[in-house]
Amino acid sequence: MRRFLFVGFVLMALSRSASADAVVEGRVELPKSHSAPVMNKRYEIVTKGGVLSTNPPIAVVYLEGSFPKPGALPTRQVAQKDLMFVPGLLPVQAGTKVEFPNLDHDTYHNIFSYSPAKRFDLGRYRPDEKPVPSQLFDVPGLVTLRCDVHEHMRGLILVLDTPHFVLTDPEGRFRLSGLPAGHYLLKAWVDSRTTREHPVDLKNGATLQVDFP
Amino acid sequence: MKTLRVVLGCLFVAALSAAAQADDFLDQVDEALTFSAFQDNVRARFSGLLDLEEYHFQQPAPGLIRTTSDNLFNPRLTLFLDAQLGPNVFFFLQSRVDRGFDPSDKGAQVRLDEYAMRVTPWEDGRFTFQAGKFSSVVGNWVARHLSWENPFINAPLPYENVTPLEDIVAPSYYGSLTGQLRDPKYQYLPVIWGPVYATGVSVAGRIGQFDYAAEVKNAALSSRPESWDATRIGFDHPTLSTRIGFRPSEMWNFGISASDGAYFRPEAQATLPVGRDIGDYHQRVLGQDISFAWHHVQVWAECYEARFEVPLIGDADTFVYYVEAKYKFTPQLFGAVRWNQQFFADVPNGYGGNMPWGHDLWRTDIAAGYRFTAHTQLKIQYSLEHEKNGPRDLGHTFAAQFTVRF
C-alpha cells in the first residue's frame, strides 16, 4: 500500500512539474499601420467596388526553446475573402497542414509562395474546390503568400519550431499561458525585418511581465 | 555598341544573382510606393516593369519589330499609377520609356500610353463607365499583354502581323495590294495593333453569367500608336467596338467581339478617289475568343475575321486565329506553346483575275519562363514562321526577356 502511495506521489509530482502553467504577458511596440493596398483593375473589363479592408500590424510572440515533438497538429486555414488573405498573418507550429479555401464567389485564386521555407503553387482553383487546396508547412521560417491572379494580395505564414506562440492584439498586447517552467528566449516577430527577443526565467504559477519596446 | 552589350550582360547576370536578395527590398519598395489619405479613402500606388529584351532573327524583321539589323536589344521601363478614390472611382496611368511602342532600334522616347478614369456606381459591378486613353475591350489577349502576364515575348499573330494595307496612302492601282511589302514595314497595318490604347469612352459590366463591354474610340483596331492620341486623330470618324462574354464557371470564358471604324489617317485623304472621304472606308472585325483555366493549365484562343474596305479594290478580307496554352511545371517554371495562322482572301489583281491580297502564313511560338522571385522573371522564346510565297518562307526568331516587376 505504501509503495502505491509513493508511486502516486511521484506521479503527481512529475505531472505537476511537467504541467505548464507559467504565464508571460506584456506589450509589443508595433510599427505604423501600412496603407491599404490598391487593386490593379486596369485590364479587367468588369470591376467591382474598390473597398479593401485594412489589416493593422500585429506581432507574433513565441517562446524559443527545446520542446517535445508534437503529435498530430490541428489543420489551420488561410482563406481568401474579398480578395484578401484572412487572416493576413498566421503563426503555426512546424508540421502543421494549412488549407487555403477560396471564399470569393465567382472568382479564381491562385495562391503561391517562392519563400525558401516553402515553395508551392496551388494553381487556379474555384470557391467550391474539393478537397480544399492545402500544404504542409514543416520547415520553420516566414512564408509569403501571393495570388497569381490578384497582384495586390499578400499574406504571411510564420512557421515556428515551438508550440508556444500567440498573436498580439492590434495594440500589441499579448498573453502567453500554459508555459513550462525554465529558462527560455521570448521572441516577438514584428515584421520580416524585425524580431525582438528577451530572455525569460519562467516559474510555475507565476506571471511574468515582458514588454518589447 | 559591343561594350554596351557586355556591360548590360554583366548587369543582367548581376541582377539575376541578386534577384533573391532583392525580393524583400522590392516588397519594401512596393509598400513605400503605396500612399493613402483620408482614412484610406484615397489610395494610390506606383508600380512598374523593367524589361530587357534581346531578339535575333533574319530580315525582314518579324511582326512589328523595326530594325534593319538581325539583332535587337530593346530595353523598356513602364511606370504605372493606380489610384482608388473612395469605393467608386478608379484612376490609372501608364507611362513608358523605350525605343518605340514596338521593339525598334530608334532612340529613347518617353510616352504617356494610357490614362483613364473609371466610375463604378454599384458595388456588384453591373455597370462601369470609363473615359480616357486605354486598351480595347475586344478579345481576351489585352488582359495579359504586359510582359509579366504574357507567357510569350511577342504578341499573337492578329495583334502584330502586318497586312499589305497602309493607312496613310490608299492603293493607287488594282494590283498594288498583292505585291511584296516595301520597307519600312511599319507603314502597314495588322488586324489589331497590340492593345490599341486609343482614346474614347467605354461602358462595361456583368449581369449574372454574362458580361458586356462597348467603347467608342477615336481610331480603328488596326490603327498605329501615333493615331491613338486624341490630339492627333480626333473623333470625326469614331470606331465602335463591343464584346459580349459568357462565363458559365470560373473555368471557362467565351466572348464575341465586333468592331467597326474608319482606318485611314487624314494624310490618306489626298490619295482617295475623287469625292470620297476617309470615313467611307471602314475596317470591320468580328472576333470570337475562349479561355480555359484549371489548376496549372491555361488555354486561350481567338479568331478574327477582318474586312477592310479598300478604294479601287473593294473588300479585302482576312481570317486570323491562334491557340495558346501555358502550363506551370513547378511553382517557378512554366512553358507555353502557341499556334498562329492567317489567311487572305482573293481580291482583283487588275488583269481580270483574282489573287490573295496577302501571303498566307503560319507561325509557331514556344516559350519557357522562370520566375526567380515574385518580382523577377526570365523568358526565352523561339518562333518558326512560314509565309507562303513571301519573304519569310521559313523565318526563325529567338528572343529573351528579363523582367523586374516593382
mmCIF file of C-alpha atoms in Angstrom, chain B residues 140-393:
data_model
loop_
_atom_site.group_PDB
_atom_site.id
_atom_site.type_symbol
_atom_site.label_atom_id
_atom_site.label_comp_id
_atom_site.label_asym_id
_atom_site.label_seq_id
_atom_site.Cartn_x
_atom_site.Cartn_y
_atom_site.Cartn_z
ATOM 1 C CA ASN B 140 -9.064 38.278 -74.408
ATOM 2 C CA TRP B 141 -5.374 38.999 -75.092
ATOM 3 C CA VAL B 142 -5.295 42.524 -73.661
ATOM 4 C CA ALA B 143 -5.597 41.209 -70.095
ATOM 5 C CA ARG B 144 -2.194 39.513 -70.457
ATOM 6 C CA HIS B 145 -0.384 41.810 -72.886
ATOM 7 C CA LEU B 146 2.112 43.170 -70.345
ATOM 8 C CA SER B 147 5.412 41.336 -70.041
ATOM 9 C CA TRP B 148 4.750 39.883 -66.579
ATOM 10 C CA GLU B 149 1.447 38.236 -67.514
ATOM 11 C CA ASN B 150 2.228 37.337 -71.139
ATOM 12 C CA PRO B 151 3.699 33.812 -71.328
ATOM 13 C CA PHE B 152 5.438 34.877 -74.547
ATOM 14 C CA ILE B 153 7.651 37.793 -75.506
ATOM 15 C CA ASN B 154 5.712 38.785 -78.605
ATOM 16 C CA ALA B 155 2.008 39.112 -79.349
ATOM 17 C CA PRO B 156 -0.245 36.622 -81.155
ATOM 18 C CA LEU B 157 -0.458 36.974 -84.942
ATOM 19 C CA PRO B 158 -3.686 39.067 -85.093
ATOM 20 C CA TYR B 159 -2.015 41.745 -82.975
ATOM 21 C CA GLU B 160 1.285 42.123 -84.826
ATOM 22 C CA ASN B 161 1.366 40.575 -88.293
ATOM 23 C CA VAL B 162 1.095 43.367 -90.823
ATOM 24 C CA THR B 163 -1.102 43.092 -93.897
ATOM 25 C CA PRO B 164 -0.219 44.824 -97.218
ATOM 26 C CA LEU B 165 -2.597 47.659 -96.335
ATOM 27 C CA GLU B 166 -1.361 51.132 -95.399
ATOM 28 C CA ASP B 167 -3.224 53.839 -93.523
ATOM 29 C CA ILE B 168 -1.540 56.941 -94.954
ATOM 30 C CA VAL B 169 -1.762 56.058 -98.655
ATOM 31 C CA ALA B 170 -4.654 54.386 -100.467
ATOM 32 C CA PRO B 171 -3.829 51.800 -103.151
ATOM 33 C CA SER B 172 -3.149 53.583 -106.449
ATOM 34 C CA TYR B 173 -3.933 50.680 -108.771
ATOM 35 C CA TYR B 174 -5.728 47.356 -108.635
ATOM 36 C CA GLY B 175 -2.691 45.164 -108.130
ATOM 37 C CA SER B 176 -0.979 47.292 -105.533
ATOM 38 C CA LEU B 177 -2.288 45.242 -102.630
ATOM 39 C CA THR B 178 -0.967 41.966 -103.935
ATOM 40 C CA GLY B 179 2.719 42.875 -104.188
ATOM 41 C CA GLN B 180 5.528 42.404 -101.673
ATOM 42 C CA LEU B 181 5.658 44.665 -98.617
ATOM 43 C CA ARG B 182 8.071 47.536 -99.064
ATOM 44 C CA ASP B 183 10.339 48.887 -96.384
ATOM 45 C CA PRO B 184 9.715 50.301 -93.905
ATOM 46 C CA LYS B 185 7.264 47.595 -92.917
ATOM 47 C CA TYR B 186 5.991 49.840 -90.153
ATOM 48 C CA GLN B 187 3.755 51.734 -92.579
ATOM 49 C CA TYR B 188 1.465 48.687 -92.937
ATOM 50 C CA LEU B 189 -1.405 47.678 -90.683
ATOM 51 C CA PRO B 190 -2.104 44.498 -88.712
ATOM 52 C CA VAL B 191 -5.667 43.415 -87.965
ATOM 53 C CA ILE B 192 -5.308 44.746 -84.401
ATOM 54 C CA TRP B 193 -2.342 46.858 -83.377
ATOM 55 C CA GLY B 194 -1.348 45.418 -79.988
ATOM 56 C CA PRO B 195 -3.604 46.542 -77.135
ATOM 57 C CA VAL B 196 -4.847 49.595 -79.137
ATOM 58 C CA TYR B 197 -4.582 52.288 -76.482
ATOM 59 C CA ALA B 198 -6.899 54.597 -78.426
ATOM 60 C CA THR B 199 -8.843 57.472 -76.837
ATOM 61 C CA GLY B 200 -12.534 57.362 -76.008
ATOM 62 C CA VAL B 201 -15.150 56.133 -73.573
ATOM 63 C CA SER B 202 -16.440 52.723 -72.621
ATOM 64 C CA VAL B 203 -19.181 51.083 -70.596
ATOM 65 C CA ALA B 204 -18.918 47.589 -69.168
ATOM 66 C CA GLY B 205 -20.495 45.349 -66.588
ATOM 67 C CA ARG B 206 -21.622 41.905 -65.569
ATOM 68 C CA ILE B 207 -25.127 40.549 -65.248
ATOM 69 C CA GLY B 208 -25.194 37.007 -63.953
ATOM 70 C CA GLN B 209 -23.016 34.820 -66.118
ATOM 71 C CA PHE B 210 -22.831 37.418 -68.886
ATOM 72 C CA ASP B 211 -20.610 40.427 -69.188
ATOM 73 C CA TYR B 212 -20.705 43.217 -71.693
ATOM 74 C CA ALA B 213 -18.404 45.996 -72.834
ATOM 75 C CA ALA B 214 -18.679 48.643 -75.511
ATOM 76 C CA GLU B 215 -16.426 51.513 -76.434
ATOM 77 C CA VAL B 216 -16.286 54.482 -78.772
ATOM 78 C CA LYS B 217 -12.709 55.380 -79.680
ATOM 79 C CA ASN B 218 -11.012 57.845 -81.990
ATOM 80 C CA ALA B 219 -9.155 55.200 -84.031
ATOM 81 C CA ALA B 220 -9.714 51.767 -85.553
ATOM 82 C CA LEU B 221 -8.409 48.496 -84.121
ATOM 83 C CA SER B 222 -5.714 48.395 -86.792
ATOM 84 C CA SER B 223 -4.562 51.957 -86.116
ATOM 85 C CA ARG B 224 -0.936 52.660 -85.270
ATOM 86 C CA PRO B 225 0.152 54.085 -81.862
ATOM 87 C CA GLU B 226 0.597 57.542 -83.421
ATOM 88 C CA SER B 227 -3.156 57.563 -84.099
ATOM 89 C CA TRP B 228 -4.269 56.716 -80.576
ATOM 90 C CA ASP B 229 -3.826 60.163 -79.114
ATOM 91 C CA ALA B 230 -6.920 62.378 -79.441
ATOM 92 C CA THR B 231 -4.722 65.408 -80.095
ATOM 93 C CA ARG B 232 -3.510 63.763 -83.315
ATOM 94 C CA ILE B 233 -6.637 61.986 -84.520
ATOM 95 C CA GLY B 234 -9.945 63.439 -83.434
ATOM 96 C CA PHE B 235 -13.394 61.921 -83.276
ATOM 97 C CA ASP B 236 -14.523 62.800 -86.816
ATOM 98 C CA HIS B 237 -14.609 59.109 -87.693
ATOM 99 C CA PRO B 238 -15.030 57.173 -84.441
ATOM 100 C CA THR B 239 -14.704 53.425 -84.080
ATOM 101 C CA LEU B 240 -17.315 51.438 -82.176
ATOM 102 C CA SER B 241 -16.204 48.169 -80.595
ATOM 103 C CA THR B 242 -18.039 45.752 -78.349
ATOM 104 C CA ARG B 243 -17.670 42.416 -76.632
ATOM 105 C CA ILE B 244 -20.245 40.121 -75.055
ATOM 106 C CA GLY B 245 -18.871 37.497 -72.705
ATOM 107 C CA PHE B 246 -20.339 34.366 -71.208
ATOM 108 C CA ARG B 247 -18.767 32.743 -68.168
ATOM 109 C CA PRO B 248 -20.561 29.527 -67.172
ATOM 110 C CA SER B 249 -17.963 28.975 -64.448
ATOM 111 C CA GLU B 250 -14.612 30.380 -63.347
ATOM 112 C CA MET B 251 -13.036 27.774 -65.598
ATOM 113 C CA TRP B 252 -14.471 28.884 -68.921
ATOM 114 C CA ASN B 253 -14.865 32.244 -70.588
ATOM 115 C CA PHE B 254 -16.382 32.753 -74.025
ATOM 116 C CA GLY B 255 -16.613 36.014 -75.901
ATOM 117 C CA ILE B 256 -17.836 37.521 -79.143
ATOM 118 C CA SER B 257 -16.396 40.829 -80.287
ATOM 119 C CA ALA B 258 -17.166 43.220 -83.095
ATOM 120 C CA SER B 259 -15.678 46.485 -84.255
ATOM 121 C CA ASP B 260 -16.392 48.997 -86.996
ATOM 122 C CA GLY B 261 -14.495 52.155 -87.787
ATOM 123 C CA ALA B 262 -12.584 54.133 -90.389
ATOM 124 C CA TYR B 263 -8.946 53.060 -90.653
ATOM 125 C CA PHE B 264 -7.277 55.658 -92.914
ATOM 126 C CA ARG B 265 -5.384 58.524 -91.338
ATOM 127 C CA PRO B 266 -6.173 62.080 -92.542
ATOM 128 C CA GLU B 267 -2.985 62.075 -94.673
ATOM 129 C CA ALA B 268 -4.621 59.464 -96.920
ATOM 130 C CA GLN B 269 -7.400 61.829 -97.961
ATOM 131 C CA ALA B 270 -5.396 63.175 -100.919
ATOM 132 C CA THR B 271 -4.867 59.658 -102.279
ATOM 133 C CA LEU B 272 -8.545 58.634 -102.179
ATOM 134 C CA PRO B 273 -10.769 58.628 -105.293
ATOM 135 C CA VAL B 274 -12.381 61.979 -106.003
ATOM 136 C CA GLY B 275 -15.483 62.616 -103.939
ATOM 137 C CA ARG B 276 -14.657 60.006 -101.329
ATOM 138 C CA ASP B 277 -13.780 60.591 -97.714
ATOM 139 C CA ILE B 278 -11.703 58.574 -95.258
ATOM 140 C CA GLY B 279 -14.958 57.903 -93.398
ATOM 141 C CA ASP B 280 -16.127 55.896 -96.428
ATOM 142 C CA TYR B 281 -13.581 53.155 -95.847
ATOM 143 C CA HIS B 282 -14.061 51.058 -92.773
ATOM 144 C CA GLN B 283 -12.350 48.211 -91.011
ATOM 145 C CA ARG B 284 -14.947 45.721 -89.783
ATOM 146 C CA VAL B 285 -13.886 42.983 -87.393
ATOM 147 C CA LEU B 286 -15.752 40.016 -85.953
ATOM 148 C CA GLY B 287 -13.989 38.040 -83.273
ATOM 149 C CA GLN B 288 -14.506 35.080 -81.037
ATOM 150 C CA ASP B 289 -12.451 34.220 -78.002
ATOM 151 C CA ILE B 290 -12.334 31.426 -75.493
ATOM 152 C CA SER B 291 -10.251 30.827 -72.418
ATOM 153 C CA PHE B 292 -9.926 27.965 -70.013
ATOM 154 C CA ALA B 293 -8.067 27.732 -66.718
ATOM 155 C CA TRP B 294 -7.787 24.897 -64.275
ATOM 156 C CA HIS B 295 -5.080 24.427 -61.720
ATOM 157 C CA HIS B 296 -1.742 24.770 -63.570
ATOM 158 C CA VAL B 297 -3.143 24.858 -67.108
ATOM 159 C CA GLN B 298 -4.341 27.910 -69.002
ATOM 160 C CA VAL B 299 -5.556 27.907 -72.584
ATOM 161 C CA TRP B 300 -6.603 30.849 -74.725
ATOM 162 C CA ALA B 301 -7.787 31.039 -78.320
ATOM 163 C CA GLU B 302 -9.061 33.834 -80.514
ATOM 164 C CA CYS B 303 -10.133 34.086 -84.132
ATOM 165 C CA TYR B 304 -10.857 37.223 -86.119
ATOM 166 C CA GLU B 305 -12.459 37.859 -89.475
ATOM 167 C CA ALA B 306 -11.461 41.316 -90.630
ATOM 168 C CA ARG B 307 -12.713 43.209 -93.642
ATOM 169 C CA PHE B 308 -11.026 46.339 -94.951
ATOM 170 C CA GLU B 309 -12.942 48.446 -97.443
ATOM 171 C CA VAL B 310 -10.254 49.438 -99.936
ATOM 172 C CA PRO B 311 -10.508 52.108 -102.647
ATOM 173 C CA LEU B 312 -10.430 50.680 -106.216
ATOM 174 C CA ILE B 313 -10.336 47.135 -104.915
ATOM 175 C CA GLY B 314 -13.393 46.541 -102.766
ATOM 176 C CA ASP B 315 -13.426 44.324 -99.711
ATOM 177 C CA ALA B 316 -10.136 42.821 -98.594
ATOM 178 C CA ASP B 317 -10.865 40.023 -96.148
ATOM 179 C CA THR B 318 -8.544 38.130 -93.863
ATOM 180 C CA PHE B 319 -9.022 35.434 -91.242
ATOM 181 C CA VAL B 320 -6.546 35.011 -88.415
ATOM 182 C CA TYR B 321 -6.536 32.821 -85.337
ATOM 183 C CA TYR B 322 -4.310 31.406 -82.639
ATOM 184 C CA VAL B 323 -4.439 28.836 -79.867
ATOM 185 C CA GLU B 324 -2.175 29.316 -76.880
ATOM 186 C CA ALA B 325 -1.506 27.143 -73.827
ATOM 187 C CA LYS B 326 0.546 27.663 -70.697
ATOM 188 C CA TYR B 327 1.486 25.090 -68.100
ATOM 189 C CA LYS B 328 3.286 25.565 -64.797
ATOM 190 C CA PHE B 329 5.690 22.654 -64.377
ATOM 191 C CA THR B 330 6.863 23.815 -60.960
ATOM 192 C CA PRO B 331 5.960 26.839 -58.825
ATOM 193 C CA GLN B 332 8.587 28.850 -60.722
ATOM 194 C CA LEU B 333 8.970 27.206 -64.141
ATOM 195 C CA PHE B 334 6.365 27.423 -66.879
ATOM 196 C CA GLY B 335 6.194 26.568 -70.546
ATOM 197 C CA ALA B 336 3.917 27.829 -73.301
ATOM 198 C CA VAL B 337 3.131 26.961 -76.910
ATOM 199 C CA ARG B 338 1.128 28.891 -79.460
ATOM 200 C CA TRP B 339 -0.063 28.116 -82.965
ATOM 201 C CA ASN B 340 -0.981 31.108 -85.152
ATOM 202 C CA GLN B 341 -2.316 31.173 -88.707
ATOM 203 C CA GLN B 342 -3.573 33.841 -91.088
ATOM 204 C CA PHE B 343 -5.330 33.528 -94.443
ATOM 205 C CA PHE B 344 -6.002 36.215 -97.016
ATOM 206 C CA ALA B 345 -8.969 36.206 -99.366
ATOM 207 C CA ASP B 346 -8.757 36.985 -103.083
ATOM 208 C CA VAL B 347 -9.066 40.499 -104.493
ATOM 209 C CA PRO B 348 -8.998 41.681 -108.121
ATOM 210 C CA ASN B 349 -5.456 41.673 -109.486
ATOM 211 C CA GLY B 350 -6.059 44.351 -112.094
ATOM 212 C CA TYR B 351 -5.767 41.959 -115.020
ATOM 213 C CA GLY B 352 -9.254 40.490 -114.874
ATOM 214 C CA GLY B 353 -8.386 37.785 -112.392
ATOM 215 C CA ASN B 354 -8.161 37.421 -108.655
ATOM 216 C CA MET B 355 -5.355 36.692 -106.246
ATOM 217 C CA PRO B 356 -4.848 36.755 -102.475
ATOM 218 C CA TRP B 357 -4.126 40.241 -101.172
ATOM 219 C CA GLY B 358 -1.551 38.957 -98.697
ATOM 220 C CA HIS B 359 0.653 35.976 -98.048
ATOM 221 C CA ASP B 360 -0.962 33.210 -96.010
ATOM 222 C CA LEU B 361 1.265 32.285 -93.133
ATOM 223 C CA TRP B 362 1.593 30.214 -90.012
ATOM 224 C CA ARG B 363 3.779 30.710 -87.006
ATOM 225 C CA THR B 364 4.504 28.520 -84.034
ATOM 226 C CA ASP B 365 5.832 30.017 -80.799
ATOM 227 C CA ILE B 366 7.446 28.056 -77.989
ATOM 228 C CA ALA B 367 8.423 29.756 -74.768
ATOM 229 C CA ALA B 368 9.717 28.898 -71.323
ATOM 230 C CA GLY B 369 9.747 31.180 -68.332
ATOM 231 C CA TYR B 370 11.251 31.071 -64.884
ATOM 232 C CA ARG B 371 10.231 33.300 -62.010
ATOM 233 C CA PHE B 372 13.258 33.697 -59.762
ATOM 234 C CA THR B 373 11.193 35.597 -57.252
ATOM 235 C CA ALA B 374 7.799 37.237 -57.143
ATOM 236 C CA HIS B 375 9.454 40.248 -58.777
ATOM 237 C CA THR B 376 11.881 38.834 -61.364
ATOM 238 C CA GLN B 377 11.223 36.681 -64.377
ATOM 239 C CA LEU B 378 13.207 35.382 -67.355
ATOM 240 C CA LYS B 379 11.542 34.187 -70.570
ATOM 241 C CA ILE B 380 13.084 32.670 -73.668
ATOM 242 C CA GLN B 381 11.211 32.078 -76.892
ATOM 243 C CA TYR B 382 11.686 30.504 -80.283
ATOM 244 C CA SER B 383 9.333 31.188 -83.193
ATOM 245 C CA LEU B 384 9.194 29.494 -86.556
ATOM 246 C CA GLU B 385 7.244 31.268 -89.261
ATOM 247 C CA HIS B 386 6.314 30.178 -92.740
ATOM 248 C CA GLU B 387 4.944 32.694 -95.219
ATOM 249 C CA LYS B 388 3.527 31.232 -98.405
ATOM 250 C CA ASN B 389 5.302 32.839 -101.394
ATOM 251 C CA GLY B 390 6.581 35.530 -99.057
ATOM 252 C CA PRO B 391 9.992 36.753 -97.912
ATOM 253 C CA ARG B 392 9.747 34.888 -94.611
ATOM 254 C CA ASP B 393 9.496 31.455 -96.189
#
